[in-house]
Coordinates of C-alpha atoms in Angstrom, one line a residue:
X1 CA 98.9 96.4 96.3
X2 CA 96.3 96.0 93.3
X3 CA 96.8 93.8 90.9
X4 CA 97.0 96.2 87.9
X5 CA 98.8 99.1 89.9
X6 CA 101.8 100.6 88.0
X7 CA 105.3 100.0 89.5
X8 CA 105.5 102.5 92.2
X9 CA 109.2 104.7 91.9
X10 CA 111.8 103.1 93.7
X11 CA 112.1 105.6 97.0
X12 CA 108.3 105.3 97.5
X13 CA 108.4 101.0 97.4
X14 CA 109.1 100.9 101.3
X15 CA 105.7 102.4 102.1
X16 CA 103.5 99.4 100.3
X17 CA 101.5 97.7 103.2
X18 CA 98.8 96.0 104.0
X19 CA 96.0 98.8 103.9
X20 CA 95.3 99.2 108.4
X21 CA 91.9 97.2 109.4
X22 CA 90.9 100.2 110.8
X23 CA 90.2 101.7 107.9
X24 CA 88.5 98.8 106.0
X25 CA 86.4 98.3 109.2
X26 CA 85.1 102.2 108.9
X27 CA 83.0 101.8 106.3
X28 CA 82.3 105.7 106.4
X29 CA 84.0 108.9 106.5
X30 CA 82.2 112.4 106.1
X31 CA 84.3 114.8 104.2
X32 CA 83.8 118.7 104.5
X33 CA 84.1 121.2 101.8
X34 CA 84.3 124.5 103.0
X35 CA 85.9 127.9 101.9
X36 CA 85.3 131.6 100.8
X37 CA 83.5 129.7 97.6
X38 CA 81.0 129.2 100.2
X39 CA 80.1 132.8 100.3
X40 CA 78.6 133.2 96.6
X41 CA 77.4 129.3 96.8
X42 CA 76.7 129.2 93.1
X43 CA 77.1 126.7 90.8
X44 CA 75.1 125.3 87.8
X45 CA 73.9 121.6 89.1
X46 CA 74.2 120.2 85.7
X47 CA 75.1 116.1 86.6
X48 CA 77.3 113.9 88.2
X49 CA 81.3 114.0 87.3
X50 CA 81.4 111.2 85.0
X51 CA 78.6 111.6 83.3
X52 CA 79.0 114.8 81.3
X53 CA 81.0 115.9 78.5
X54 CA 83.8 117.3 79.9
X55 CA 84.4 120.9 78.0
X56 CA 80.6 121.4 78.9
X57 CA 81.7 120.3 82.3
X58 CA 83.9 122.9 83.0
X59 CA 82.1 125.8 81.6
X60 CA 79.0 124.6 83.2
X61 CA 81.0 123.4 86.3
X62 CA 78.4 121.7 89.1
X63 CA 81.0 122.3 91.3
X64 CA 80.6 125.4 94.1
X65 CA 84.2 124.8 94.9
X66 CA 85.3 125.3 91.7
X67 CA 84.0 128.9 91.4
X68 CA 87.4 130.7 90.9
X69 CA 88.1 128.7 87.8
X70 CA 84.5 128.8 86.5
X71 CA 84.1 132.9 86.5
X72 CA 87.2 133.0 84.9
X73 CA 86.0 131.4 81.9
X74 CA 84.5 134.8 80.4
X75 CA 81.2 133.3 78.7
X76 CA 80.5 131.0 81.5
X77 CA 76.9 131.5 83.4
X78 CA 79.1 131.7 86.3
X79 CA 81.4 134.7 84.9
X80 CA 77.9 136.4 84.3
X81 CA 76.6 135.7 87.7
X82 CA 79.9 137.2 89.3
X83 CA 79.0 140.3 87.2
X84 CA 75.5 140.9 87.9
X85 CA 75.2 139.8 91.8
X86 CA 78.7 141.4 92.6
X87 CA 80.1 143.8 90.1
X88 CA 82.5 141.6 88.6
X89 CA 84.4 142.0 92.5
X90 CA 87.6 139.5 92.6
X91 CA 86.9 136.7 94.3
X92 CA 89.6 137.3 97.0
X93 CA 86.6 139.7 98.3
X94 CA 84.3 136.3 99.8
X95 CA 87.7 135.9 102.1
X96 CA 86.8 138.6 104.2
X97 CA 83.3 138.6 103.8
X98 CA 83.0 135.0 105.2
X99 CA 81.8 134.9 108.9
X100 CA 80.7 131.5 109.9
X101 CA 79.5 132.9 112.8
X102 CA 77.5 130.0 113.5
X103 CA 79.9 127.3 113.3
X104 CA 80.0 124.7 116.4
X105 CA 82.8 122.1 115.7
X106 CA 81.0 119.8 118.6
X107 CA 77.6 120.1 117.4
X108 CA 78.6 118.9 113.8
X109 CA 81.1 116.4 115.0
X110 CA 78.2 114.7 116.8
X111 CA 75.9 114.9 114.0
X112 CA 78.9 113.0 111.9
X113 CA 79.6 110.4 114.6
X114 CA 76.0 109.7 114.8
X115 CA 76.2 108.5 111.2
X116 CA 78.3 105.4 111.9
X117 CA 81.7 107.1 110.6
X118 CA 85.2 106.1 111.7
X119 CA 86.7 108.8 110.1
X120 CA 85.9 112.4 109.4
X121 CA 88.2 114.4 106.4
X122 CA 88.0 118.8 106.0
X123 CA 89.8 120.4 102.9
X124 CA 92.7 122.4 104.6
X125 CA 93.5 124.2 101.2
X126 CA 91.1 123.7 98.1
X127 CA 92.2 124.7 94.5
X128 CA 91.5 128.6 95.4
X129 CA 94.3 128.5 97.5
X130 CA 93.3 129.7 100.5
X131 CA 94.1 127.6 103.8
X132 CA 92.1 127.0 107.0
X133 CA 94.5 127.4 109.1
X134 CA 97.3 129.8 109.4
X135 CA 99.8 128.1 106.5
X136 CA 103.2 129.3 106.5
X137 CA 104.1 131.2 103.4
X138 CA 100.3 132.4 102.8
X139 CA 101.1 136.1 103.9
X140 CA 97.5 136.4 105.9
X141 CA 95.6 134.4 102.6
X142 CA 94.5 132.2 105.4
X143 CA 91.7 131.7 107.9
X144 CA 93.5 132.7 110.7
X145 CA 94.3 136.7 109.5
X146 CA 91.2 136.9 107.4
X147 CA 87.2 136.5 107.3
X148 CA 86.7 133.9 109.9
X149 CA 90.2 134.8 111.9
X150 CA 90.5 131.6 113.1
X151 CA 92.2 128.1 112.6
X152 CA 89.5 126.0 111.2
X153 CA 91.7 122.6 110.9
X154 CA 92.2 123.1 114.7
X155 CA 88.6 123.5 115.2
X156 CA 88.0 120.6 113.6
X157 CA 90.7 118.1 114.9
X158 CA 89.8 118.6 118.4
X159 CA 86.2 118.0 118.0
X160 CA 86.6 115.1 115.7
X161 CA 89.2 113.8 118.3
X162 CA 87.2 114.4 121.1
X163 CA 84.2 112.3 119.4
X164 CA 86.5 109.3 119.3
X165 CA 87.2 109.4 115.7
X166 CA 90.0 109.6 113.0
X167 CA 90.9 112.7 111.6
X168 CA 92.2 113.3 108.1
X169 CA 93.4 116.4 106.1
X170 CA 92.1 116.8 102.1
X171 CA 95.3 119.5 100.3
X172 CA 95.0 120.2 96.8
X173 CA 98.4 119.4 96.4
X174 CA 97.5 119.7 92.3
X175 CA 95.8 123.0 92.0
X176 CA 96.5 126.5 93.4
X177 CA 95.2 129.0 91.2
X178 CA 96.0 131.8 93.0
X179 CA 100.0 130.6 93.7
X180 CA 100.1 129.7 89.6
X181 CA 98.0 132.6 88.0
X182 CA 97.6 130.4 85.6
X183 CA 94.8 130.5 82.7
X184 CA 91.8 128.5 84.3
X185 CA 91.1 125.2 83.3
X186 CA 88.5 124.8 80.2
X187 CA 89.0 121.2 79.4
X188 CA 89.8 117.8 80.9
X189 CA 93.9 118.4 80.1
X190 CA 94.4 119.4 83.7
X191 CA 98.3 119.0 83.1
X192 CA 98.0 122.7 82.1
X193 CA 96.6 123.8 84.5
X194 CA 98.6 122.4 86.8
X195 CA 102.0 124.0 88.5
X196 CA 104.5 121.7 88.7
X197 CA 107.7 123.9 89.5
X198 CA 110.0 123.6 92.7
X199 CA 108.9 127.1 93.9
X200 CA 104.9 125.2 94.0
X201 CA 106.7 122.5 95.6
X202 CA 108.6 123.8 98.5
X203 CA 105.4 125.7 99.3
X204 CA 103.0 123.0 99.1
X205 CA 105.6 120.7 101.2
X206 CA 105.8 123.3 103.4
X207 CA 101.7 123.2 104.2
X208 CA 101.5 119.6 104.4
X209 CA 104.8 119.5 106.7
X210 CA 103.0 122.0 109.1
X211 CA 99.6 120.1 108.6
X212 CA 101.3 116.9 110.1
X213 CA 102.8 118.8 112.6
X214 CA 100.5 120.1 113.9
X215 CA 97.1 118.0 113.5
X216 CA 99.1 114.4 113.0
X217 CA 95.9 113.1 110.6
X218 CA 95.2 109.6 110.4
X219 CA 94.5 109.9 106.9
X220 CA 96.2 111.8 104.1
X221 CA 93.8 112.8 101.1
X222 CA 95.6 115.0 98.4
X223 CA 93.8 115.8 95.3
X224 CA 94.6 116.1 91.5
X225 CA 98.4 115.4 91.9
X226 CA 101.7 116.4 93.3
X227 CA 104.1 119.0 91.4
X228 CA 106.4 117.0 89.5
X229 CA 109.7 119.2 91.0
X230 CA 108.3 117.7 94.5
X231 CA 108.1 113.8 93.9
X232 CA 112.1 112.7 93.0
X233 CA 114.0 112.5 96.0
X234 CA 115.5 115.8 97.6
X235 CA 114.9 118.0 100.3
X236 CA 111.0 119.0 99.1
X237 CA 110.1 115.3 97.9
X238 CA 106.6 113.7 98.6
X239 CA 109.0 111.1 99.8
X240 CA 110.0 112.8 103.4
X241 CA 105.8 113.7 103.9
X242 CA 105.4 110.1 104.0
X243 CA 108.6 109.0 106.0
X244 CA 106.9 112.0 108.8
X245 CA 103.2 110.7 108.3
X246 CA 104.0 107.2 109.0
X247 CA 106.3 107.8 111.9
X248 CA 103.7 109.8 113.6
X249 CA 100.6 107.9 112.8
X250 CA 101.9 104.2 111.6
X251 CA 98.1 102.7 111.2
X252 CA 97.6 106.1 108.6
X253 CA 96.4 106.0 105.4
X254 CA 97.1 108.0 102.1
X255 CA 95.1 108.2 99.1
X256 CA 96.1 107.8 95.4
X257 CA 95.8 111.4 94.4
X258 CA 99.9 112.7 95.1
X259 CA 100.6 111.3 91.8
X260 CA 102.7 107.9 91.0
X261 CA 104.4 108.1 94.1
X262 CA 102.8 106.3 97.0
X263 CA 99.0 105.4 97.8
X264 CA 97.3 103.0 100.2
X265 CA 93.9 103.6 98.8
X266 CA 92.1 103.8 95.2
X267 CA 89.7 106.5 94.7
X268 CA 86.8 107.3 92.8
X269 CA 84.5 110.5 92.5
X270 CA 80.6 110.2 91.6
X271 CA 80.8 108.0 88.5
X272 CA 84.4 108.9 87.4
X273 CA 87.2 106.8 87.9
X274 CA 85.2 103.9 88.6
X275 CA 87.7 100.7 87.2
X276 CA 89.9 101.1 90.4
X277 CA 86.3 100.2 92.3
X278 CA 86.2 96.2 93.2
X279 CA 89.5 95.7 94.2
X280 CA 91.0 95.5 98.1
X281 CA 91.6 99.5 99.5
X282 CA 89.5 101.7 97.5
X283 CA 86.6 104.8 98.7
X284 CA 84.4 106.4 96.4
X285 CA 83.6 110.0 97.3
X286 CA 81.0 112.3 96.4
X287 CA 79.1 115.1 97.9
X288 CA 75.1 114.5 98.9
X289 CA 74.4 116.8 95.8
X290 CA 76.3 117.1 93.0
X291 CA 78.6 119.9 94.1
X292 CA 81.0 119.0 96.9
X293 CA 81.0 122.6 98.3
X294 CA 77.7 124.8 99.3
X295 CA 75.2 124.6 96.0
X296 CA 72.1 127.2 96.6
X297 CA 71.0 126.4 93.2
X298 CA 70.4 122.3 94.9
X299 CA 67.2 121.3 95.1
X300 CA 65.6 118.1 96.5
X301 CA 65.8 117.0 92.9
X302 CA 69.7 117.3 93.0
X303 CA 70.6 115.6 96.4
X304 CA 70.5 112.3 97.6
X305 CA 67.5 110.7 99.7
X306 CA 68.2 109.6 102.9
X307 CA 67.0 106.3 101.8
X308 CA 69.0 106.9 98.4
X309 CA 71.8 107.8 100.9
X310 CA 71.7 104.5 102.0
X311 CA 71.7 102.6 99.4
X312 CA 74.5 104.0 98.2
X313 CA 76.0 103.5 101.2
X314 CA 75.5 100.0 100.9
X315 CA 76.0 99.0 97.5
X316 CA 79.7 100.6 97.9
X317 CA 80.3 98.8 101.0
X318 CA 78.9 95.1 99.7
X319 CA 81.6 95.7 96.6
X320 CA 84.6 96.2 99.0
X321 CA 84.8 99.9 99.6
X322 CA 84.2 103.0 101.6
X323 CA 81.9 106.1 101.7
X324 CA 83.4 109.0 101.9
X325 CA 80.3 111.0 101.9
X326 CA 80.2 115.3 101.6
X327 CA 78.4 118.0 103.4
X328 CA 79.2 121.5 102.1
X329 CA 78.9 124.2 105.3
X330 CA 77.0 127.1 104.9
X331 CA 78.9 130.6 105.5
X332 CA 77.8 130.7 108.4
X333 CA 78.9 127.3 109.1
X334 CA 76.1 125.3 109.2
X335 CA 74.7 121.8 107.5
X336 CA 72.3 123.0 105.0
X337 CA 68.6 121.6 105.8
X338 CA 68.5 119.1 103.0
X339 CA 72.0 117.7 103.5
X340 CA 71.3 117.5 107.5
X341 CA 68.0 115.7 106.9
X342 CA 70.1 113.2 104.8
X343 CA 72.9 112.6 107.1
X344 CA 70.3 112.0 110.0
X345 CA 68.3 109.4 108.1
X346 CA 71.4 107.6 107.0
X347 CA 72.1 107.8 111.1
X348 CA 68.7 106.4 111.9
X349 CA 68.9 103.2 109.6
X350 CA 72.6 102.6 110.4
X351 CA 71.7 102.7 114.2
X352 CA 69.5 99.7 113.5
X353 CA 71.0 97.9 110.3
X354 CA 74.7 99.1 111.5
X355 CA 76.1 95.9 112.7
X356 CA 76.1 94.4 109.1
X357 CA 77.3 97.0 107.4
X358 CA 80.0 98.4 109.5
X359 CA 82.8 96.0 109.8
X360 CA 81.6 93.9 107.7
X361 CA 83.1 91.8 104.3
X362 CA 82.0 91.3 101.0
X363 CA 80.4 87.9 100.5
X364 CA 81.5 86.0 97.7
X365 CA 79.3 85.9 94.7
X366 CA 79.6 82.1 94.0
X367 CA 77.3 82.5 97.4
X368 CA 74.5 84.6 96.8
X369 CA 74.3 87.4 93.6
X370 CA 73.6 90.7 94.1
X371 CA 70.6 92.0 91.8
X372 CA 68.6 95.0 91.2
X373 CA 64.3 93.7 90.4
X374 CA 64.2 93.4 93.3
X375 CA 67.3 95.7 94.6
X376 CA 69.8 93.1 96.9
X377 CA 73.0 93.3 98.3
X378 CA 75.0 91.5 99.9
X379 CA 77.7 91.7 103.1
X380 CA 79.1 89.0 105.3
X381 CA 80.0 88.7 109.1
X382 CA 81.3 85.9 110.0
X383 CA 79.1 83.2 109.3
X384 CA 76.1 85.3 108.5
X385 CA 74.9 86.6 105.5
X386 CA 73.3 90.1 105.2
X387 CA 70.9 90.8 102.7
X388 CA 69.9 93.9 102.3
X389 CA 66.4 94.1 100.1
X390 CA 65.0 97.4 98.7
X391 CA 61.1 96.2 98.5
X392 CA 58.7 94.9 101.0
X393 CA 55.6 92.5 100.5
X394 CA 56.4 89.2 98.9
X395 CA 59.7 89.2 97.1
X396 CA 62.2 86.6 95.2
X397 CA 65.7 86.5 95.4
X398 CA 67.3 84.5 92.8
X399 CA 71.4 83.3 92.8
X400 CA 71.3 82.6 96.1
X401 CA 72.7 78.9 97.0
X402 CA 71.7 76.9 99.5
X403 CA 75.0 77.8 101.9
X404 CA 72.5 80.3 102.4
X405 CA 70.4 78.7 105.1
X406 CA 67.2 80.2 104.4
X407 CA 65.0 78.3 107.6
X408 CA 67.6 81.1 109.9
X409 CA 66.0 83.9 108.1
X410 CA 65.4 87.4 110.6
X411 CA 65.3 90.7 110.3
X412 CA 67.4 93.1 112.1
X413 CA 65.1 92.7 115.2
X414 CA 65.1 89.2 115.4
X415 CA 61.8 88.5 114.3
X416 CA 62.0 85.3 112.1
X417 CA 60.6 85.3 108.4
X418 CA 58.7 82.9 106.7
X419 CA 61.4 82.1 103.3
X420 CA 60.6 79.2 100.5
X421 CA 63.2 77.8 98.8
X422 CA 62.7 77.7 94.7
X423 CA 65.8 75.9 92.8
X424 CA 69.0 78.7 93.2
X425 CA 66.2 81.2 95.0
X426 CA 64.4 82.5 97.9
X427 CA 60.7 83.7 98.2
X428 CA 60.3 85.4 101.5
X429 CA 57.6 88.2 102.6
X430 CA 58.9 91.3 104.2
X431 CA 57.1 94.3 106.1
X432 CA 57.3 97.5 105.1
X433 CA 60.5 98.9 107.4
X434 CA 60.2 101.0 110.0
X435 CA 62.8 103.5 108.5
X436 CA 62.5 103.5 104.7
X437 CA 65.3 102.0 102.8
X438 CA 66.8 98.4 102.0
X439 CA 65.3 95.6 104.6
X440 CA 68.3 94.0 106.4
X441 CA 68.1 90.0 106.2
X442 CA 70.1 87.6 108.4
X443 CA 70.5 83.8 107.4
X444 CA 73.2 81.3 108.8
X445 CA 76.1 79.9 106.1
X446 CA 76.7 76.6 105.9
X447 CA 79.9 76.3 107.6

């Protein structure tokens, strides 16, 4: 529970637990975006979601994913781009003409587990509608009969199990634009946009019944909501998902996105929602540009750094939470150059800074205070402190007590470094690291 979490509804109260150390312990997931909207790959890359206007946002829509809504908006760029590259052709069209011909489940799987993640999350069914895996109900809107004819999910489960980690399912449980045919969305009121009728219901139950039986996920990301017909008790509630998810995975874990109804985790996105951040349970996801699904118009100057990556990485993690870190597929498939290059720089530092990251807690700030001139951060395990310092050459960290024992000062390797203690701070001189990004810092606590 969080301390300012609403009342959960009666049927849902028997869920609340203790959120599984596994999934604190993971530190990382990578999530995939992938659909037909990967076909036209278009999107204006305007920001970060939480820091634009949000009627701008909509029109202008960063999002790839989100292309079905955006050329529906007649004046948007994207309408006119759906116009002049492809005649104004319904968007139904990129189902067949999706061929990810050059998809390996294994070869990606590896490139994720070599990043340090515990757990690895695909969208089954986005907004659009259309599944990755042969839904019931769909009549052939699905992977399976259409453009890449074959189960994605499946493809994905076996390779992320056979790489040792968890598997999760993302459903837009919220949004299906093509079930609905409803106006698109223009403006932050989402609520009407959003189907909430017991037709929508019984359908959407009916996909996440079949997802659990057949992939049994480890983790259970919805997005945007629950239809309302679907969350009272009956024989399409929310309330029977989670009785089946927790019977056949009890260390499982559900995000707060299915409405009021149950959640083991807070989420944020980018720089939106960000008051449920600092609390026990919560992830923050975002994509490695600023579109969660594949962005051709993403440049360098849109996506994160490898060493940006990290940072990231570790600024989330010293607060408490998780990464749950994008890559948008190509059609084809394939981890675009620029988002490859930043997964396998993120691999290379966590393969030597890892152990203070991953299973790791947050360290009190009555201890030592995080800071940004120079950037610091701070994690504990056990009775070590980590710092992690973004600068190299001679460098002071202030607020940091003397629990901190700074004569036990080393670097990842072991090599010992020369620190001075001044009043509540450190001076200390640091090499340039071998693989750029924050400096990792061990010193004994005072027990």
């Amino acid at each position: 529970m969080f301390k300012d979490d609403p009342v959960r509804p009666e049927n849902y109260q028997r869920f609340e637990r203790e959120v599984p150390q596994w999934f604190t312990d993971a530190k990382l997931g990578i999530f995939v975006h992938w659909g037909p909207y990967s076909v036209p790959a278009w999107a204006e890359p305007i920001g970060e979601l939480g820091t634009i206007e949000k009627q701008y946002w909509f029109k202008h829509n960063p999002y790839a994913e989100w292309y079905f809504n955006t050329v529906r908006i007649e004046d948007s760029p994207a309408a006119q781009h759906q116009r002049d590259v492809f005649g104004g052709a319904p968007y139904d069209d990129f189902i067949d003409q999706w061929d990810p011909s050059e998809f390996d489940p294994d070869e990606f799987l590896a490139l994720v587990k070599s990043t340090g993640a515990g757990y690895f999350v695909p969208t089954t069914k986005h907004h659009d509608g259309v599944t990755l895996w042969d839904a019931p109900g769909t009549d052939g809107r699905n992977t399976v009969a259409r453009g890449p004819k074959r189960d994605l999910i499946g493809a994905f489960e076996k390779a992320t199990r056979d790489a040792g980690l968890r598997f999760g399912v993302y459903y837009s449980g919220g949004l299906d634009w093509h079930f609905s045919n409803l106006p698109p969305i223009t403006d932050d009121n989402q609520q009407f946009g959003r189907p909430v009728d017991a037709d929508y219901a019984a359908y959407a139950y009916a996909h996440v019944d079949d997802l659990l039986d057949r992939y049994s996920p480890d983790v259970l990301w919805g997005d945007i909501e629950w239809p309302d017909a679907g969350k009272a008790p009956g024989p399409f509630s929310m309330e029977n998902l989670f009785e089946k998810f927790y019977a056949k995975s009890p260390d499982g874990v559900a995000n707060d996105r299915w409405g009021e109804t149950h959640w083991d985790f807070r989420t944020s996105e980018y720089q939106n929602g960000l008051s449920v951040e600092g609390d026990s349970g919560w992830e923050n996801c975002r994509g490695i540009g600023y579109s969660f699904g594949h962005n051709t118009l993403e440049d360098e100057t849109h996506l994160l750094s490898g060493p940006d990556a990290v940072k990231t990485f570790v600024d989330i993690v010293s607060r408490g939470g998780n990464l749950l870190l994008n890559v948008g597929l190509t059609s084809l498939g394939t981890v675009p150059d620029l988002q490859r290059r930043t997964l396998e720089h993120l691999a290379s530092w966590n393969a030597v800074n890892g152990d203070a990251v991953f299973g790791s807690t947050t360290l009190d700030a009555s201890i030592a205070t995080p800071g940004d001139q120079p950037w610091v951060r701070w994690t504990r395990t056990g009775d070590t402190a980590n710092a992690f310092v973004d600068a190299s050459g001679e460098v002071a960290l202030t607020g940091v007590t003397d629990a901190v024992l700074g004569g036990s000062a080393r670097l990842a390797d072991g090599s010992a470094v020369s620190v001075t203690r001044e009043g509540d701070g450190l001076r200390l001189t640091l090499p340039a690291p071998e693989i750029a990004g924050p400096a990792l810092i061990r010193f004994d606590l005072a027990v």
